[in-house]
mmCIF file of C-alpha atoms and ligand atoms in Angstrom:
data_model
loop_
_atom_site.group_PDB
_atom_site.id
_atom_site.type_symbol
_atom_site.label_atom_id
_atom_site.label_comp_id
_atom_site.label_asym_id
_atom_site.label_seq_id
_atom_site.Cartn_x
_atom_site.Cartn_y
_atom_site.Cartn_z
ATOM 1 C CA UNK W 1 -71.086 106.666 17.824
ATOM 2 C CA UNK W 2 -71.089 103.582 20.074
ATOM 3 C CA UNK W 3 -73.153 104.157 23.197
ATOM 4 C CA UNK W 4 -73.303 101.491 25.891
ATOM 5 C CA UNK W 5 -75.499 101.326 28.958
ATOM 6 C CA UNK W 6 -74.137 100.101 32.287
ATOM 7 C CA UNK W 7 -77.207 99.316 34.420
ATOM 8 C CA UNK W 8 -77.471 98.323 38.043
ATOM 9 C CA UNK W 9 -78.885 99.009 41.466
ATOM 10 C CA UNK W 10 -75.716 100.869 42.563
ATOM 11 C CA UNK W 11 -76.863 100.946 46.206
ATOM 12 C CA UNK W 12 -74.208 102.316 46.549
ATOM 13 C CA UNK W 13 -71.577 102.363 43.782
ATOM 14 C CA UNK W 14 -68.451 100.377 44.772
ATOM 15 C CA UNK W 15 -64.868 100.311 43.520
ATOM 16 C CA UNK W 16 -65.888 97.222 41.522
ATOM 17 C CA UNK W 17 -68.488 99.235 39.584
ATOM 18 C CA UNK W 18 -66.036 102.091 39.148
ATOM 19 C CA UNK W 19 -63.463 99.731 37.665
ATOM 20 C CA UNK W 20 -66.004 98.490 35.086
ATOM 21 C CA UNK W 21 -66.919 102.101 34.193
ATOM 22 C CA UNK W 22 -63.271 103.123 33.722
ATOM 23 C CA UNK W 23 -62.618 100.134 31.476
ATOM 24 C CA UNK W 24 -65.867 100.537 29.506
ATOM 25 C CA UNK W 25 -65.100 104.099 28.443
ATOM 26 C CA UNK W 26 -61.978 102.790 26.734
ATOM 27 C CA UNK W 27 -64.134 100.522 24.574
ATOM 28 C CA UNK W 28 -67.166 102.735 23.857
ATOM 29 C CA UNK W 29 -67.598 106.372 22.822
ATOM 30 C CA UNK W 30 -70.075 106.987 25.600
ATOM 31 C CA UNK W 31 -71.234 105.025 28.631
ATOM 32 C CA UNK W 32 -74.551 105.765 30.325
ATOM 33 C CA UNK W 33 -74.479 104.532 33.907
ATOM 34 C CA UNK W 34 -78.118 103.886 34.737
ATOM 35 C CA UNK W 35 -79.661 103.374 38.139
ATOM 36 C CA UNK W 36 -82.555 100.977 37.713
ATOM 37 C CA UNK W 37 -84.887 99.701 40.323
ATOM 38 C CA UNK W 38 -84.460 96.043 41.150
ATOM 39 C CA UNK W 39 -87.888 95.179 42.592
ATOM 40 C CA UNK W 40 -86.367 92.304 44.569
ATOM 41 C CA UNK W 41 -83.973 94.513 46.545
ATOM 42 C CA UNK W 42 -84.951 97.004 49.216
ATOM 43 C CA UNK W 43 -82.670 100.002 48.828
ATOM 44 C CA UNK W 44 -80.732 101.956 51.412
ATOM 45 C CA UNK W 45 -80.180 105.040 49.230
ATOM 46 C CA UNK W 46 -82.967 106.553 47.114
ATOM 47 C CA UNK W 47 -82.448 106.389 43.326
ATOM 48 C CA UNK W 48 -81.747 110.155 43.335
ATOM 49 C CA UNK W 49 -79.090 109.766 46.035
ATOM 50 C CA UNK W 50 -77.467 106.908 44.114
ATOM 51 C CA UNK W 51 -77.322 109.035 40.950
ATOM 52 C CA UNK W 52 -75.766 111.950 42.859
ATOM 53 C CA UNK W 53 -73.155 109.666 44.420
ATOM 54 C CA UNK W 54 -72.228 108.148 41.047
ATOM 55 C CA UNK W 55 -71.975 111.629 39.511
ATOM 56 C CA UNK W 56 -69.512 112.665 42.204
ATOM 57 C CA UNK W 57 -67.440 109.533 41.693
ATOM 58 C CA UNK W 58 -67.233 109.739 37.876
ATOM 59 C CA UNK W 59 -66.874 113.519 37.584
ATOM 60 C CA UNK W 60 -63.353 113.277 36.146
ATOM 61 C CA UNK W 61 -64.052 110.452 33.698
ATOM 62 C CA UNK W 62 -64.924 111.762 30.241
ATOM 63 C CA UNK W 63 -67.813 110.337 28.194
ATOM 64 C CA UNK W 64 -69.840 109.075 31.137
ATOM 65 C CA UNK W 65 -73.423 110.115 31.779
ATOM 66 C CA UNK W 66 -75.444 109.132 34.819
ATOM 67 C CA UNK W 67 -79.201 108.644 34.708
ATOM 68 C CA UNK W 68 -81.979 106.754 36.425
ATOM 69 C CA UNK W 69 -84.947 104.944 34.970
ATOM 70 C CA UNK W 70 -88.023 103.281 36.347
ATOM 71 C CA UNK W 71 -89.137 100.487 34.059
ATOM 72 C CA UNK W 72 -87.719 97.867 31.767
ATOM 73 C CA UNK W 73 -84.102 98.181 30.776
ATOM 74 C CA UNK W 74 -84.935 97.443 27.128
ATOM 75 C CA UNK W 75 -87.271 100.464 27.067
ATOM 76 C CA UNK W 76 -84.458 102.654 28.360
ATOM 77 C CA UNK W 77 -82.137 101.208 25.694
ATOM 78 C CA UNK W 78 -84.606 102.181 22.964
ATOM 79 C CA UNK W 79 -85.010 105.668 24.409
ATOM 80 C CA UNK W 80 -81.218 106.129 24.309
ATOM 81 C CA UNK W 81 -80.712 104.483 20.923
ATOM 82 C CA UNK W 82 -78.277 102.012 22.402
ATOM 83 C CA UNK W 83 -78.195 98.255 21.965
ATOM 84 C CA UNK W 84 -75.277 97.350 24.215
ATOM 85 C CA UNK W 85 -75.649 96.489 27.885
ATOM 86 C CA UNK W 86 -72.428 96.236 29.892
ATOM 87 C CA UNK W 87 -72.342 93.963 32.918
ATOM 88 C CA UNK W 88 -69.532 93.046 35.259
ATOM 89 C CA UNK W 89 -69.066 89.387 36.142
ATOM 90 C CA UNK W 90 -67.395 88.401 39.363
ATOM 91 C CA UNK W 91 -67.390 84.754 40.313
ATOM 92 C CA UNK W 92 -69.172 81.911 38.565
ATOM 93 C CA UNK W 93 -72.013 82.491 41.041
ATOM 94 C CA UNK W 94 -73.015 85.658 39.145
ATOM 95 C CA UNK W 95 -73.319 83.773 35.901
ATOM 96 C CA UNK W 96 -76.719 82.123 36.181
ATOM 97 C CA UNK W 97 -78.538 85.306 37.248
ATOM 98 C CA UNK W 98 -76.772 87.426 34.633
ATOM 99 C CA UNK W 99 -77.315 84.825 31.914
ATOM 100 C CA UNK W 100 -81.032 84.792 32.735
ATOM 101 C CA UNK W 101 -81.271 88.592 32.599
ATOM 102 C CA UNK W 102 -79.340 88.729 29.328
ATOM 103 C CA UNK W 103 -81.683 86.166 27.776
ATOM 104 C CA UNK W 104 -84.803 87.962 29.001
ATOM 105 C CA UNK W 105 -83.559 91.290 27.662
ATOM 106 C CA UNK W 106 -82.659 89.720 24.339
ATOM 107 C CA UNK W 107 -86.084 88.078 24.162
ATOM 108 C CA UNK W 108 -87.796 91.399 24.869
ATOM 109 C CA UNK W 109 -85.670 93.120 22.233
ATOM 110 C CA UNK W 110 -83.604 91.038 19.823
ATOM 111 C CA UNK W 111 -81.373 94.035 19.022
ATOM 112 C CA UNK W 112 -80.088 94.237 22.560
ATOM 113 C CA UNK W 113 -76.789 92.511 23.322
ATOM 114 C CA UNK W 114 -75.281 92.068 26.780
ATOM 115 C CA UNK W 115 -71.490 92.212 26.960
ATOM 116 C CA UNK W 116 -69.759 90.934 30.079
ATOM 117 C CA UNK W 117 -66.557 92.320 31.474
ATOM 118 C CA UNK W 118 -64.623 90.233 33.970
ATOM 119 C CA UNK W 119 -64.114 91.928 37.307
ATOM 120 C CA UNK W 120 -60.549 92.799 38.252
ATOM 121 C CA UNK W 121 -59.017 90.360 40.720
ATOM 122 C CA UNK W 122 -59.005 92.822 43.628
ATOM 123 C CA UNK W 123 -62.781 93.338 43.307
ATOM 124 C CA UNK W 124 -63.799 89.695 42.964
ATOM 125 C CA UNK W 125 -65.396 89.540 46.394
ATOM 126 C CA UNK W 126 -66.942 93.000 46.360
ATOM 127 C CA UNK W 127 -70.675 93.736 46.334
ATOM 128 C CA UNK W 128 -72.848 96.644 47.469
ATOM 129 C CA UNK W 129 -74.610 94.326 49.926
ATOM 130 C CA UNK W 130 -71.388 93.172 51.583
ATOM 131 C CA UNK W 131 -70.107 96.756 51.799
ATOM 132 C CA UNK W 132 -73.370 97.819 53.474
ATOM 133 C CA UNK W 133 -73.144 94.949 55.928
ATOM 134 C CA UNK W 134 -69.532 95.736 56.876
ATOM 135 C CA UNK W 135 -70.427 99.428 57.302
ATOM 136 C CA UNK W 136 -73.486 98.620 59.430
ATOM 137 C CA UNK W 137 -71.286 96.739 61.886
ATOM 138 C CA UNK W 138 -68.698 99.554 61.857
ATOM 139 C CA UNK W 139 -66.144 97.548 59.866
ATOM 140 C CA UNK W 140 -63.497 99.231 57.736
ATOM 141 C CA UNK W 141 -64.728 99.903 54.188
ATOM 142 C CA UNK W 142 -61.616 101.796 53.068
ATOM 143 C CA UNK W 143 -60.582 100.566 49.635
ATOM 144 C CA UNK W 144 -63.966 98.963 48.939
ATOM 145 C CA UNK W 145 -65.794 102.134 47.904
ATOM 146 C CA UNK W 146 -64.638 105.618 46.872
ATOM 147 C CA UNK W 147 -63.990 107.989 49.804
ATOM 148 C CA UNK W 148 -67.128 110.091 49.214
ATOM 149 C CA UNK W 149 -69.277 106.949 49.172
ATOM 150 C CA UNK W 150 -67.752 105.726 52.439
ATOM 151 C CA UNK W 151 -68.606 109.045 54.099
ATOM 152 C CA UNK W 152 -72.168 109.179 52.800
ATOM 153 C CA UNK W 153 -72.736 105.520 53.626
ATOM 154 C CA UNK W 154 -71.723 106.054 57.237
ATOM 155 C CA UNK W 155 -73.972 109.147 57.444
ATOM 156 C CA UNK W 156 -76.877 107.232 55.905
ATOM 157 C CA UNK W 157 -76.547 104.363 58.372
ATOM 158 C CA UNK W 158 -76.486 106.845 61.273
ATOM 159 C CA UNK W 159 -79.578 108.605 59.911
ATOM 160 C CA UNK W 160 -81.432 105.304 59.431
ATOM 161 C CA UNK W 161 -80.607 104.239 63.000
ATOM 162 C CA UNK W 162 -81.839 107.570 64.370
ATOM 163 C CA UNK W 163 -85.127 107.215 62.471
ATOM 164 C CA UNK W 164 -85.604 103.707 63.813
ATOM 165 C CA UNK W 165 -84.719 104.895 67.306
ATOM 166 C CA UNK W 166 -81.871 102.362 67.728
HETATM 167 O O1 PNS P 1 -77.065 95.686 40.328
HETATM 168 P P1 PNS P 1 -78.146 94.670 40.106
HETATM 169 O O2 PNS P 1 -79.122 94.664 41.279
HETATM 170 O O3 PNS P 1 -77.620 93.303 39.799
HETATM 171 O O4 PNS P 1 -78.963 95.168 38.819
HETATM 172 C C1 PNS P 1 -80.098 94.497 38.347
HETATM 173 C C2 PNS P 1 -80.856 95.392 37.363
HETATM 174 C C3 PNS P 1 -81.308 96.664 38.067
HETATM 175 C C4 PNS P 1 -79.961 95.734 36.194
HETATM 176 C C5 PNS P 1 -82.109 94.574 36.871
HETATM 177 O O5 PNS P 1 -82.901 94.239 37.965
HETATM 178 C C6 PNS P 1 -82.918 95.350 35.833
HETATM 179 O O6 PNS P 1 -82.555 95.404 34.671
HETATM 180 N N1 PNS P 1 -84.067 95.949 36.277
HETATM 181 C C7 PNS P 1 -84.941 96.713 35.429
HETATM 182 C C8 PNS P 1 -86.203 95.922 35.093
HETATM 183 C C9 PNS P 1 -85.977 94.988 33.910
HETATM 184 O O7 PNS P 1 -85.689 95.401 32.803
HETATM 185 N N2 PNS P 1 -86.144 93.683 34.157
HETATM 186 C C10 PNS P 1 -86.006 92.676 33.099
HETATM 187 C C11 PNS P 1 -84.683 91.946 33.192
HETATM 188 S S1 PNS P 1 -84.738 90.752 34.504
#
């Protein structure tokens, strides 16, 4: 059985991520979508909230599991007996960062291979950070994230503003 891991921050999941998940399940027997902590990014949603959101979004896609992990991706791969990391590539600008991560992961564990899937044309410009920014300034995020994500993102921004007293 071919199990692949699709890791990311998913803060929150976008239609770009969802597209990669839908295409990955056609290639692998099982795909484990894994929320990992990127120490360089301050999150809006907690890891648990991100997992719950992804679960809601992928509920009708067979052979997808959603998990979270705190630590090195290669350690998670070993725990799951998987040696394939799936990553989506948008523009050339993603390449250097992704190439670096793929090399580090392969250096940490020579069995681990990173496979890149090209993003669909309509999602080329899409990122969780840009979606958050548009939502924060009350822009229209319809079509950028699944409906449930749009709702929870708006609620989260409201809640954060209230806490800050804005
Ligand atoms: O969605 P992102 O932010 O591009 O995902 C990056 C992520 C979370 C996959 C990456 O930061 C990661 O693998 N973090 C876990 C820690 C790790 O294994 N680091 C070594 C590779 S740089």
